[in-house]
Coordinates of C-alpha atoms in Angstrom, one line a residue:
X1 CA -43.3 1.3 -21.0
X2 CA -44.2 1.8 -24.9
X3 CA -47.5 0.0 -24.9
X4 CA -49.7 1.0 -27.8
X5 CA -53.2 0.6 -27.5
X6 CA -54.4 -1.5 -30.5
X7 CA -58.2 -0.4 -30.8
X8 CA -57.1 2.8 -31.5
X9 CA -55.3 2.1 -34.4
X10 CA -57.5 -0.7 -35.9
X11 CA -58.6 1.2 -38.2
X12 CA -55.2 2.9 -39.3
X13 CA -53.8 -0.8 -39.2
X14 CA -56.4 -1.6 -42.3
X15 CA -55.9 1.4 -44.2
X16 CA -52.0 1.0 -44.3
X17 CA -53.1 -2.6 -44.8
X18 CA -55.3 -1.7 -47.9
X19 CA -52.8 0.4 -49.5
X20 CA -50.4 -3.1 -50.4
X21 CA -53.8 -4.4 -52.6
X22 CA -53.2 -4.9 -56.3
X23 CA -54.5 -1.3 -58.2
X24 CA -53.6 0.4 -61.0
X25 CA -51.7 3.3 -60.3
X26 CA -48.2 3.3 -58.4
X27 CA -49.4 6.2 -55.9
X28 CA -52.7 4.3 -54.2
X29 CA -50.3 3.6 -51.4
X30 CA -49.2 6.5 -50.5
X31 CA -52.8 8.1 -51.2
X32 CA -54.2 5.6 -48.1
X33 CA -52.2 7.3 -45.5
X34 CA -54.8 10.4 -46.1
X35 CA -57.4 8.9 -43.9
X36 CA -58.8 11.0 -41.0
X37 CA -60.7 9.5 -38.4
X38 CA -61.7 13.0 -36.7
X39 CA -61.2 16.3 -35.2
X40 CA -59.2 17.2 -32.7
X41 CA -59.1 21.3 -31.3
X42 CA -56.2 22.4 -29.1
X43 CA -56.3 26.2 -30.7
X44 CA -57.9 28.5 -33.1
X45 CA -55.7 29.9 -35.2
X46 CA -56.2 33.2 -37.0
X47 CA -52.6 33.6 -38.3
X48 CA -50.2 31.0 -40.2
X49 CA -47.5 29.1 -38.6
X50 CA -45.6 26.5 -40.0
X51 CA -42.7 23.8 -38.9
X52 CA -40.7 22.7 -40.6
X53 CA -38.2 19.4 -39.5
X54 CA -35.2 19.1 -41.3
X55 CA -33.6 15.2 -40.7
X56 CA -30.0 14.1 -41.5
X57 CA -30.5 10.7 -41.9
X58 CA -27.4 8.4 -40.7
X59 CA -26.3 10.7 -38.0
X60 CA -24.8 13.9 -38.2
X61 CA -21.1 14.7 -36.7
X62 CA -21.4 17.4 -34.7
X63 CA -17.7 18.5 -33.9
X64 CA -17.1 19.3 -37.5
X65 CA -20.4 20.8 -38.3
X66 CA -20.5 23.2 -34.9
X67 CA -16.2 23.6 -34.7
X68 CA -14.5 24.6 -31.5
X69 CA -12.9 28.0 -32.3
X70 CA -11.1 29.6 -29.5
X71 CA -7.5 28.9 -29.9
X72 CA -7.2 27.0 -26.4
X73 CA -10.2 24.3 -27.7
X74 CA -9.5 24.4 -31.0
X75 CA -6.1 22.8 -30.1
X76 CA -7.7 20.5 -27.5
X77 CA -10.2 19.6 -30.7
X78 CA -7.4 18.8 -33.1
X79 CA -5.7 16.6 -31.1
X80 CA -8.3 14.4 -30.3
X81 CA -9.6 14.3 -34.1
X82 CA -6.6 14.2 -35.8
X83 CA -6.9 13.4 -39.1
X84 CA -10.3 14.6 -39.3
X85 CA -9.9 17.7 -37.7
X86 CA -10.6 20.7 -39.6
X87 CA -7.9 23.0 -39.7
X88 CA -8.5 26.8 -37.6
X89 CA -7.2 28.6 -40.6
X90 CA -10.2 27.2 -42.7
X91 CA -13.0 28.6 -40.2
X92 CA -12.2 32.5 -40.7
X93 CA -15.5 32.6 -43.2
X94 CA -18.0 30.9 -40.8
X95 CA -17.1 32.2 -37.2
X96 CA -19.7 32.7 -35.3
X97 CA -20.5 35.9 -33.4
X98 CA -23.5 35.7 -30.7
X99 CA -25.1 38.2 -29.3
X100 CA -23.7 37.1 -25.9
X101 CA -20.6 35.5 -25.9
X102 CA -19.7 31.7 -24.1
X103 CA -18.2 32.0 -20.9
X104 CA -14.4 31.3 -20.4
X105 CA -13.8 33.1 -23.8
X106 CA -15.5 30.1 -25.9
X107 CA -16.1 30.4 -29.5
X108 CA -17.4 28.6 -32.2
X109 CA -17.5 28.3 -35.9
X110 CA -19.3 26.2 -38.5
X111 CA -18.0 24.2 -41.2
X112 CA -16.1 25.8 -44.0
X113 CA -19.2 24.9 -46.6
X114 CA -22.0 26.1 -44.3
X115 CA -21.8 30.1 -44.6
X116 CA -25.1 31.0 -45.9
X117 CA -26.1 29.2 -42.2
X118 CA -23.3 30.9 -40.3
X119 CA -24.5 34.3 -42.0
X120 CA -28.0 33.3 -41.0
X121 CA -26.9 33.2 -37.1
X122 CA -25.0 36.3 -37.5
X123 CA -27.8 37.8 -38.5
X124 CA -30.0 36.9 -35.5
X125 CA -32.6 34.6 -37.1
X126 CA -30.4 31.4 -36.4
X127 CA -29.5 29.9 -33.2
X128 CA -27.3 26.4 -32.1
X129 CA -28.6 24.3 -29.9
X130 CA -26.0 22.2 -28.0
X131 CA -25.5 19.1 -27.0
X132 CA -29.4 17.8 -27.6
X133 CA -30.2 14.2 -27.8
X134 CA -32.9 11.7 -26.4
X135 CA -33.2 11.7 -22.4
X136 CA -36.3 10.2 -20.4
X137 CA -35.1 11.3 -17.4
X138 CA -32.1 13.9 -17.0
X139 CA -28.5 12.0 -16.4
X140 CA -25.2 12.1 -15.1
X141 CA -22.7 9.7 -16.2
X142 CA -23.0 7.8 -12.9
X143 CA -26.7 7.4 -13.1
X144 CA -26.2 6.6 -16.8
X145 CA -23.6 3.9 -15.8
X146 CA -25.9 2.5 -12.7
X147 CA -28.2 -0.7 -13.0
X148 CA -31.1 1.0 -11.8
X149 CA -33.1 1.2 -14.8
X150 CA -36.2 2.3 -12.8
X151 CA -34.4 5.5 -11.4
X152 CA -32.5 5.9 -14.1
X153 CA -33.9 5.1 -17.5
X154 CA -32.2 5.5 -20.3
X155 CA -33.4 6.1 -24.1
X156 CA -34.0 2.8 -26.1
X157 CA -31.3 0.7 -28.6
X158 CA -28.7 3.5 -27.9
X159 CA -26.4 4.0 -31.0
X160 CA -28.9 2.1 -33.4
X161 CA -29.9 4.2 -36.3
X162 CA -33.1 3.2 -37.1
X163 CA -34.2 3.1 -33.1
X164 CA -32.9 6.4 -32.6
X165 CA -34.6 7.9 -35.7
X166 CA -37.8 6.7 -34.2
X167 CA -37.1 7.7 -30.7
X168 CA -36.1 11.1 -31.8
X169 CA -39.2 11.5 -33.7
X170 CA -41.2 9.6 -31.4
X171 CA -40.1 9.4 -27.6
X172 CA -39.8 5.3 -28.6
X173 CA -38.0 2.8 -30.7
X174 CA -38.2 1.5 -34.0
X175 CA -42.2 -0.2 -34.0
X176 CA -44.4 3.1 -32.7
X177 CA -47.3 4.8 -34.5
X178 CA -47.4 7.9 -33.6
X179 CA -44.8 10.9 -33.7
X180 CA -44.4 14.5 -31.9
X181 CA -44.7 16.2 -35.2
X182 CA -48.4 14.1 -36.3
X183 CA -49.4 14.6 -32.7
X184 CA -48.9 18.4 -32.7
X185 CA -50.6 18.2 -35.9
X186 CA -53.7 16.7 -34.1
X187 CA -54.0 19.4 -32.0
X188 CA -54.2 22.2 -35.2
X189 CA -56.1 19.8 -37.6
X190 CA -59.6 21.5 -36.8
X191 CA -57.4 25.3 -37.5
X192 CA -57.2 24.1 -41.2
X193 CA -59.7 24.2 -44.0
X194 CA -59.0 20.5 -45.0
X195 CA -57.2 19.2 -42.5
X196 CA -55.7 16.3 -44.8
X197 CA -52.9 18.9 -45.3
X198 CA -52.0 19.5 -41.8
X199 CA -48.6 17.5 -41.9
X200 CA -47.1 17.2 -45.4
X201 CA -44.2 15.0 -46.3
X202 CA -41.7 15.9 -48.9
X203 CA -39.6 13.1 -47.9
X204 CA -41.8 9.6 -47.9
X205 CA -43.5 8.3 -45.4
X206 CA -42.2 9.2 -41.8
X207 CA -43.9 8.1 -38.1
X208 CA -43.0 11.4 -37.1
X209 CA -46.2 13.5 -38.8
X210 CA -48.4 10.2 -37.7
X211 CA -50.8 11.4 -35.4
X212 CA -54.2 10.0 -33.2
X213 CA -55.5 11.4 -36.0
X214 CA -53.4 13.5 -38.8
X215 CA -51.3 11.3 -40.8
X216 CA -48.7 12.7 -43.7
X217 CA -50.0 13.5 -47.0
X218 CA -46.9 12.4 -49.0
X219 CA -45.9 14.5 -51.7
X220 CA -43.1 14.2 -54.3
X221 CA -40.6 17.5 -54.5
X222 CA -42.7 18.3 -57.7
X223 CA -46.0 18.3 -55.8
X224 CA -48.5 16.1 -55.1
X225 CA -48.6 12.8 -56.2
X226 CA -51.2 11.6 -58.7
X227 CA -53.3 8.6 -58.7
X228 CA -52.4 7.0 -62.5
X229 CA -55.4 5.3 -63.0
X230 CA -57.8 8.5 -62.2
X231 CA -55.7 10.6 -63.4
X232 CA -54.4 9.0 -66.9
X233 CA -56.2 7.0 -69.7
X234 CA -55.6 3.4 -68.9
X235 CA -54.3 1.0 -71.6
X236 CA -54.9 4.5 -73.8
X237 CA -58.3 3.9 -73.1
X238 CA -60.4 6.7 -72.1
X239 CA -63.7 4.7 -71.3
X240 CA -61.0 1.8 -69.1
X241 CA -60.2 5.3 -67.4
X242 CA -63.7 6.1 -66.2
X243 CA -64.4 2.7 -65.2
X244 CA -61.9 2.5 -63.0
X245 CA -63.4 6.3 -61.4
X246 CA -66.3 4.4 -60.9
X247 CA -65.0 1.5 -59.5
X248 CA -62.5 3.5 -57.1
X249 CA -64.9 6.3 -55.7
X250 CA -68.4 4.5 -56.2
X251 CA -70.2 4.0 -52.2
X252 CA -70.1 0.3 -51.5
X253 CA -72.5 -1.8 -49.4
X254 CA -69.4 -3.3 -47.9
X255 CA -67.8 -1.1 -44.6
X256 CA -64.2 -1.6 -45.7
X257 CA -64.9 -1.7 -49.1
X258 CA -66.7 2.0 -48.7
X259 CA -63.9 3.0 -46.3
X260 CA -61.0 2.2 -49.1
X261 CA -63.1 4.2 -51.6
X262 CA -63.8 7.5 -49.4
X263 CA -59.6 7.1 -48.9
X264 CA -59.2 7.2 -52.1
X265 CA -61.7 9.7 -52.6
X266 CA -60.3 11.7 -50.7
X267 CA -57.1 11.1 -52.2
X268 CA -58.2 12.3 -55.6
X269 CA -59.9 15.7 -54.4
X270 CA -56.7 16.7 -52.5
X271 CA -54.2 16.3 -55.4
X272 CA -56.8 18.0 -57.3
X273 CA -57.4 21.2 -55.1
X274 CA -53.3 20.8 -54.6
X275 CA -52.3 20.9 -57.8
X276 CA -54.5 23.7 -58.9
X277 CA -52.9 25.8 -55.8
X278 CA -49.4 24.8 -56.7
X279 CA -50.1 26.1 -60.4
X280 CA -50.8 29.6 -59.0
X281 CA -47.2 29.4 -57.2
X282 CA -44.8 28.0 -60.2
X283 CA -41.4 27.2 -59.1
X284 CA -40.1 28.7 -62.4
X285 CA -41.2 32.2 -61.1
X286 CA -39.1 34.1 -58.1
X287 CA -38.7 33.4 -54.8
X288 CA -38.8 29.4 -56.0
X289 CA -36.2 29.5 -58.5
X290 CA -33.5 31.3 -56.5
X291 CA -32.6 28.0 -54.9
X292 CA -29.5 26.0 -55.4
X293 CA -29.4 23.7 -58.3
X294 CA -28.5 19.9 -57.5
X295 CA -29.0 19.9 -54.5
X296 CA -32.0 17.3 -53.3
X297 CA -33.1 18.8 -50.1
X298 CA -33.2 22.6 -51.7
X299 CA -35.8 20.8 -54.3
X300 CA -37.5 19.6 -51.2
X301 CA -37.5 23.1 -49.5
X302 CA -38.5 24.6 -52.1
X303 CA -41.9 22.9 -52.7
X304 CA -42.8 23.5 -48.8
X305 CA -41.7 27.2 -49.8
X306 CA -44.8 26.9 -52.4
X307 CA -47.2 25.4 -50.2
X308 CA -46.7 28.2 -47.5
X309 CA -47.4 30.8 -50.3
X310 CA -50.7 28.8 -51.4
X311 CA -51.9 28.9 -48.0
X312 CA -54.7 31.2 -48.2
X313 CA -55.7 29.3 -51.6
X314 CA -56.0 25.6 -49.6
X315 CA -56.9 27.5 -46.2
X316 CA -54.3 26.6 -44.0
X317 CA -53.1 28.2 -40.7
X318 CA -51.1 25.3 -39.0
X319 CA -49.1 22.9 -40.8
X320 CA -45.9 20.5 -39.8
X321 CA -43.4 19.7 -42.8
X322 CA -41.4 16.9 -43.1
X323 CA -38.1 17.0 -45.4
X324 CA -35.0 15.3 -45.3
X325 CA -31.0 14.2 -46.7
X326 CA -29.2 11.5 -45.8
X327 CA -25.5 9.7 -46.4
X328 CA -24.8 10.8 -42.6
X329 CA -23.3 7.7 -41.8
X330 CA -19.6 8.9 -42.2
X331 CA -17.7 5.9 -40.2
X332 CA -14.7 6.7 -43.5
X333 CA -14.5 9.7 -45.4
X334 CA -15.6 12.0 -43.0
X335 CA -14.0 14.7 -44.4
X336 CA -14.7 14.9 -48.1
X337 CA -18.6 13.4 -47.4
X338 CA -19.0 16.4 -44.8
X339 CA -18.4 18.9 -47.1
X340 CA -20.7 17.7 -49.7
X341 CA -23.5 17.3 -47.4
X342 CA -22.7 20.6 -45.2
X343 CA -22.8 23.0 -48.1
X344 CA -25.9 21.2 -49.5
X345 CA -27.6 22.1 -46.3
X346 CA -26.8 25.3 -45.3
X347 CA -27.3 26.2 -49.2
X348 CA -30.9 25.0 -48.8
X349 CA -31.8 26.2 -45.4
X350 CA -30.4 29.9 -46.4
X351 CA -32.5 30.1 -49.7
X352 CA -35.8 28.5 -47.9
X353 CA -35.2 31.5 -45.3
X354 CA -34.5 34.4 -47.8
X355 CA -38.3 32.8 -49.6
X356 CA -40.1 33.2 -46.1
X357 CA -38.5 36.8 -46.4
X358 CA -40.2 37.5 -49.9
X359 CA -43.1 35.5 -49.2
X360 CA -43.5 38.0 -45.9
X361 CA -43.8 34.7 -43.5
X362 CA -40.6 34.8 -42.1
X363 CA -41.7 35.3 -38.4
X364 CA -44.1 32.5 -39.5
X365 CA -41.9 29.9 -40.4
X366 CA -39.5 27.2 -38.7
X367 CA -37.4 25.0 -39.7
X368 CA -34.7 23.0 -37.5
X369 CA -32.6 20.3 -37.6
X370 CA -32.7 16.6 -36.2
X371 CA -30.7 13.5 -36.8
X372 CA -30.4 9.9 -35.5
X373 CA -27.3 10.7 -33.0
X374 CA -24.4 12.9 -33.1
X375 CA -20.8 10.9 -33.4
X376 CA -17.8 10.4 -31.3
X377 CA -15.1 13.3 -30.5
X378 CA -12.9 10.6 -30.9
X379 CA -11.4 9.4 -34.8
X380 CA -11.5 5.9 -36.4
X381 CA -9.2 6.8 -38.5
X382 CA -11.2 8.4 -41.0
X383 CA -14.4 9.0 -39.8
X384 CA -16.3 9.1 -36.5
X385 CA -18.3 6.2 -34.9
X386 CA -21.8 6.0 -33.7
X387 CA -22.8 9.1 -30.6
X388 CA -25.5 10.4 -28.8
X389 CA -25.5 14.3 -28.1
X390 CA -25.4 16.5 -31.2
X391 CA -25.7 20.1 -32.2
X392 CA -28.6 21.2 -34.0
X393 CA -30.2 24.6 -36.0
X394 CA -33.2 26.2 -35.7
X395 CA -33.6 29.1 -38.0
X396 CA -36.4 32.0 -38.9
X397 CA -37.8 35.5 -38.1
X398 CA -39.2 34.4 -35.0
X399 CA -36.0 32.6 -33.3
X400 CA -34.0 34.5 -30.8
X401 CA -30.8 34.3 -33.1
X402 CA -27.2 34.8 -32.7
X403 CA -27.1 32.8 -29.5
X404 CA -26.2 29.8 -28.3
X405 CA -28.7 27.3 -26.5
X406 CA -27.9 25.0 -23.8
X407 CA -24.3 23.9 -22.0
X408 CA -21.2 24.0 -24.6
X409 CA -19.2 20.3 -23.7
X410 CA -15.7 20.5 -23.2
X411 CA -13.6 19.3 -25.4
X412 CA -11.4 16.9 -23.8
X413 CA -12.0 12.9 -24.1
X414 CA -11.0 10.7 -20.4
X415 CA -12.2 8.1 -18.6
X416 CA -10.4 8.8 -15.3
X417 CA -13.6 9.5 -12.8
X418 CA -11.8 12.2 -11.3
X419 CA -12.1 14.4 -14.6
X420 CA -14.5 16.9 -15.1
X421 CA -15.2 15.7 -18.5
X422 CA -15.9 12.3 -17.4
X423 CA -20.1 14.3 -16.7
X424 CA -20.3 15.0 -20.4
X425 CA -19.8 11.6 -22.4
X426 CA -20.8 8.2 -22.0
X427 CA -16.8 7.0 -23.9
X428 CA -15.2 8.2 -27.3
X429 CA -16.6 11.4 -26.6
X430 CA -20.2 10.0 -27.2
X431 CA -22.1 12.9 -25.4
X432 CA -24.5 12.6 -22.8
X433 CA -26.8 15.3 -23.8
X434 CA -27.4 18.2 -21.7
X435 CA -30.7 19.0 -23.4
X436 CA -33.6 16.4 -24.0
X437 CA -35.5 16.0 -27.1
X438 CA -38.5 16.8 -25.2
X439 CA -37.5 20.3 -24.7
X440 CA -36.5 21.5 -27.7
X441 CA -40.0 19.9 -29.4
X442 CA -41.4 21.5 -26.5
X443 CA -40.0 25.1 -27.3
X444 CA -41.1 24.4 -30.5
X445 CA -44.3 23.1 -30.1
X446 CA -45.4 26.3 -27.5
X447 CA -44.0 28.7 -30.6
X448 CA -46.5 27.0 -32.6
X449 CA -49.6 27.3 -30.4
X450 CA -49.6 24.2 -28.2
X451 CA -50.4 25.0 -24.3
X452 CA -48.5 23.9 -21.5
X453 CA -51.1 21.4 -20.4
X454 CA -50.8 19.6 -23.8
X455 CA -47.4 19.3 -23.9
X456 CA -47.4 15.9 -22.6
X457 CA -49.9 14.5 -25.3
X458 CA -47.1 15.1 -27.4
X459 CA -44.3 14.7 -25.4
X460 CA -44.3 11.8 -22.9
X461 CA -41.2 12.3 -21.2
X462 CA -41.7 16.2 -20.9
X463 CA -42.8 16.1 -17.2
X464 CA -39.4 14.7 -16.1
X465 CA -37.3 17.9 -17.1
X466 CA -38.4 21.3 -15.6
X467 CA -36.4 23.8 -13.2
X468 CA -33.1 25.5 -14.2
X469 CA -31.1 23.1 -15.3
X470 CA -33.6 21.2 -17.7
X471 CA -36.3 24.2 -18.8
X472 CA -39.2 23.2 -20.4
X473 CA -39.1 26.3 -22.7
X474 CA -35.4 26.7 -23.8
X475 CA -36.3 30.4 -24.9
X476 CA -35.2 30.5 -28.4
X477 CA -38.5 31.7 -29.6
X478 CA -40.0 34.7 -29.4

């Protein structure tokens, strides 16, 4: 089902190859994956837009992070989690007032840490998206209990983190090239002045801003990264130094030989033109220093913050960012981890939002949340276990804020088949999700200029969902 055409990425498959070769200089590697084999043209942009994926690496727990509030679930809640419940009287400061209110009197709050993000959604420029997860096809717990895999297929290596960080990002399991975010970058590439900068990493390399054709430009959180031996005497030689320019950007007779130097060529004129942008837009000066301090994904956030405002300087219009945290993987300690990680979050995402403000690209700017799986309802006894279904953010001027997306689960944990409930999880409160991955990168994607009929270039699954119950647009962008 995930077959991957290998002439197409032959060429991709030396490059990567060519970047484990003996040079001097630590960054050659990561300079490789800049190679561009072309243009592609879905849109001609003539304003900025920018997304901006935010990934909780090890799997987020979503019923402490989005909290039942309403004093008939928020019992229900506690009594399942027990010992890793969070307590009502601690969720005064981050309750959560949408524009439209759940049916049946439902409320929700956010974790104690997380009230720059709860002030975000009662503001209207954050919404929650419920119970999202990887779907090919949209299931009920019957048809995800069936044998009928050809009816009823269900996502890849269920549970396993590195699988279901790729499928997330990808549609596929651990093993695929290519990634929704690279792909949507392929489509914009031609919108951009050089359209190496298209899909930027501030987190390493990641499949998901791998494209046909775009591939991530890694940088570090203090901007790009530098080639040593270009860059640097060598040996504290100067005239070592130039030799090794030579050597490295010289045209060879040899294909591959000339195709590793353009690479690196190409390399070394980026981080050039990138660092001189970057020095126009110091992080010392305001909005960049108003982020929190210690905190890993802020320092992230706020280097994409600079890139946005050197836009005109590098002649962007579309760009995909990449930036991430981990230490999600809370099967003990659930509730002193959380708390950490929470606040670090919502501290970051609120102070990358108020910088789109001052930078005056708010409506032009957004970022939202992903993670490998959300976690059981149920308790281990100190943590939660491996999920599916999870809640997730998407904040900036342009989202419909203050409002809930999707079906709010019950919160009630059976397996008696007669139970209502018994539609929503898959055991241990593992939800089924109610909302593919497809759709939200779709509603995304459409925000950020891609048409309907290329949806499914980036998206393979996204023909499968459509009427109703499973929209293709989930409406939280304007």
């Amino acid at each position: 089902m995930y077959l991957i055409d290998p002439a197409k990425h032959t060429r991709r498959a030396f490059l990567r190859r060519a970047g484990q070769l003996a040079f001097t200089g630590t960054a050659l590697p990561a300079a490789l994956n800049l190679a561009a084999i072309g243009e592609a043209a879905a849109f001609d942009a003539t304003d900025y837009k920018a997304l901006v994926c935010v990934f909780l690496f090890g799997g987020n727990d979503y019923a402490n992070t989005v909290i039942n509030y309403d004093t008939t679930s928020h019992s229900q809640y506690a009594t399942i989690r027990g010992g890793i419940a969070i307590p009502r009287a601690d969720l005064a400061a981050t309750v959560l007032n949408p524009t439209t209110p759940l049916p049946d009197g439902k409320q929700y709050a956010l974790h104690p840490a997380m009230t720059g993000l709860a002030g975000l959604f009662n503001g209207g420029v954050a919404a929650v998206q419920l119970n999202v997860g990887p779907l090919v096809v949209p299931l009920t717990r019957q048809q995800y209990n069936s044998s009928n895999n050809v009816l009823y297929p269900k996502p890849p290596k269920l549970f396993s983190h590195n699988d279901q960080q790729s499928v997330w990002m990808t549609s596929a399991p651990e093993g695929t090239t290519t990634g929704w975010g690279g792909q949507t970058g392929d489509l914009a590439r031609s919108s951009n002045t050089n359209s190496v900068l298209t899909c930027i990493s501030v987190a390493g390399n990641t499949v998901f801003l791998s494209g046909d054709q775009a591939l991530s430009y890694q940088v570090s959180s203090n901007g790009a990264v530098r080639i040593n031996s270009l860059n640097n005497n060598v040996y504290g030689s100067a005239q070592v130094r130039a030799a090794m320019t030579t050597l490295a950007l010289q045209s060879r007779s040899h294909v591959l030989e000339n195709e590793y130097n353009l690479v690196t060529a190409r390399a070394y004129s980026t981080e050039g033109a990138l660092t001189n942008a970057l020095n126009q837009f110091p992080a010392a000066n305001a909005p960049f220093n108003a982020f929190p301090a210690n905190n890993g994904l802020a320092n992230q956030l706020r280097l994409v913050a600079r890139l946005i405002a050197a836009r005109n300087v590098l002649g962007t219009k579309r760009q995909v960012f990449f930036v991430s945290m981990g230490g999600f993987d809370l099967h003990d300690n659930l509730i002193s981890g959380q708390a950490n990680l929470m606040g670090q979050l919502s501290g970051a995402l609120s102070a990358f939002y108020d910088a789109t403000v001052q930078l005056g690209v708010a409506n032009s700017v957004t970022a939202f949340t992903a993670s490998d799986f959300g976690r059981t309802l149920t308790s281990n006894g100190d943590g939660s276990d491996h999920g599916w279904g999870s809640h997730h953010f998407v904040v900036g001027g342009a989202v419909q804020g203050a409002r809930f997306v999707g079906k709010a689960p019950p919160v009630s944990v059976t397996n008696s088949t007669s139970d209502a409930f018994d539609q929503w999880h898959v055991g241990q409160g593992r939800l089924l999700p109610s909302t593919s991955v497809d759709q939200y990168a779709a509603t995304l994607a459409r925000w950020f200029g891609v048409s309907n009929a290329e949806l499914g270039q980036i998206l393979p699954h996204i023909g499968n969902f459509g009427g109703t119950d499973y929209p293709v647009d989930l409406g939280f962008m304007a």
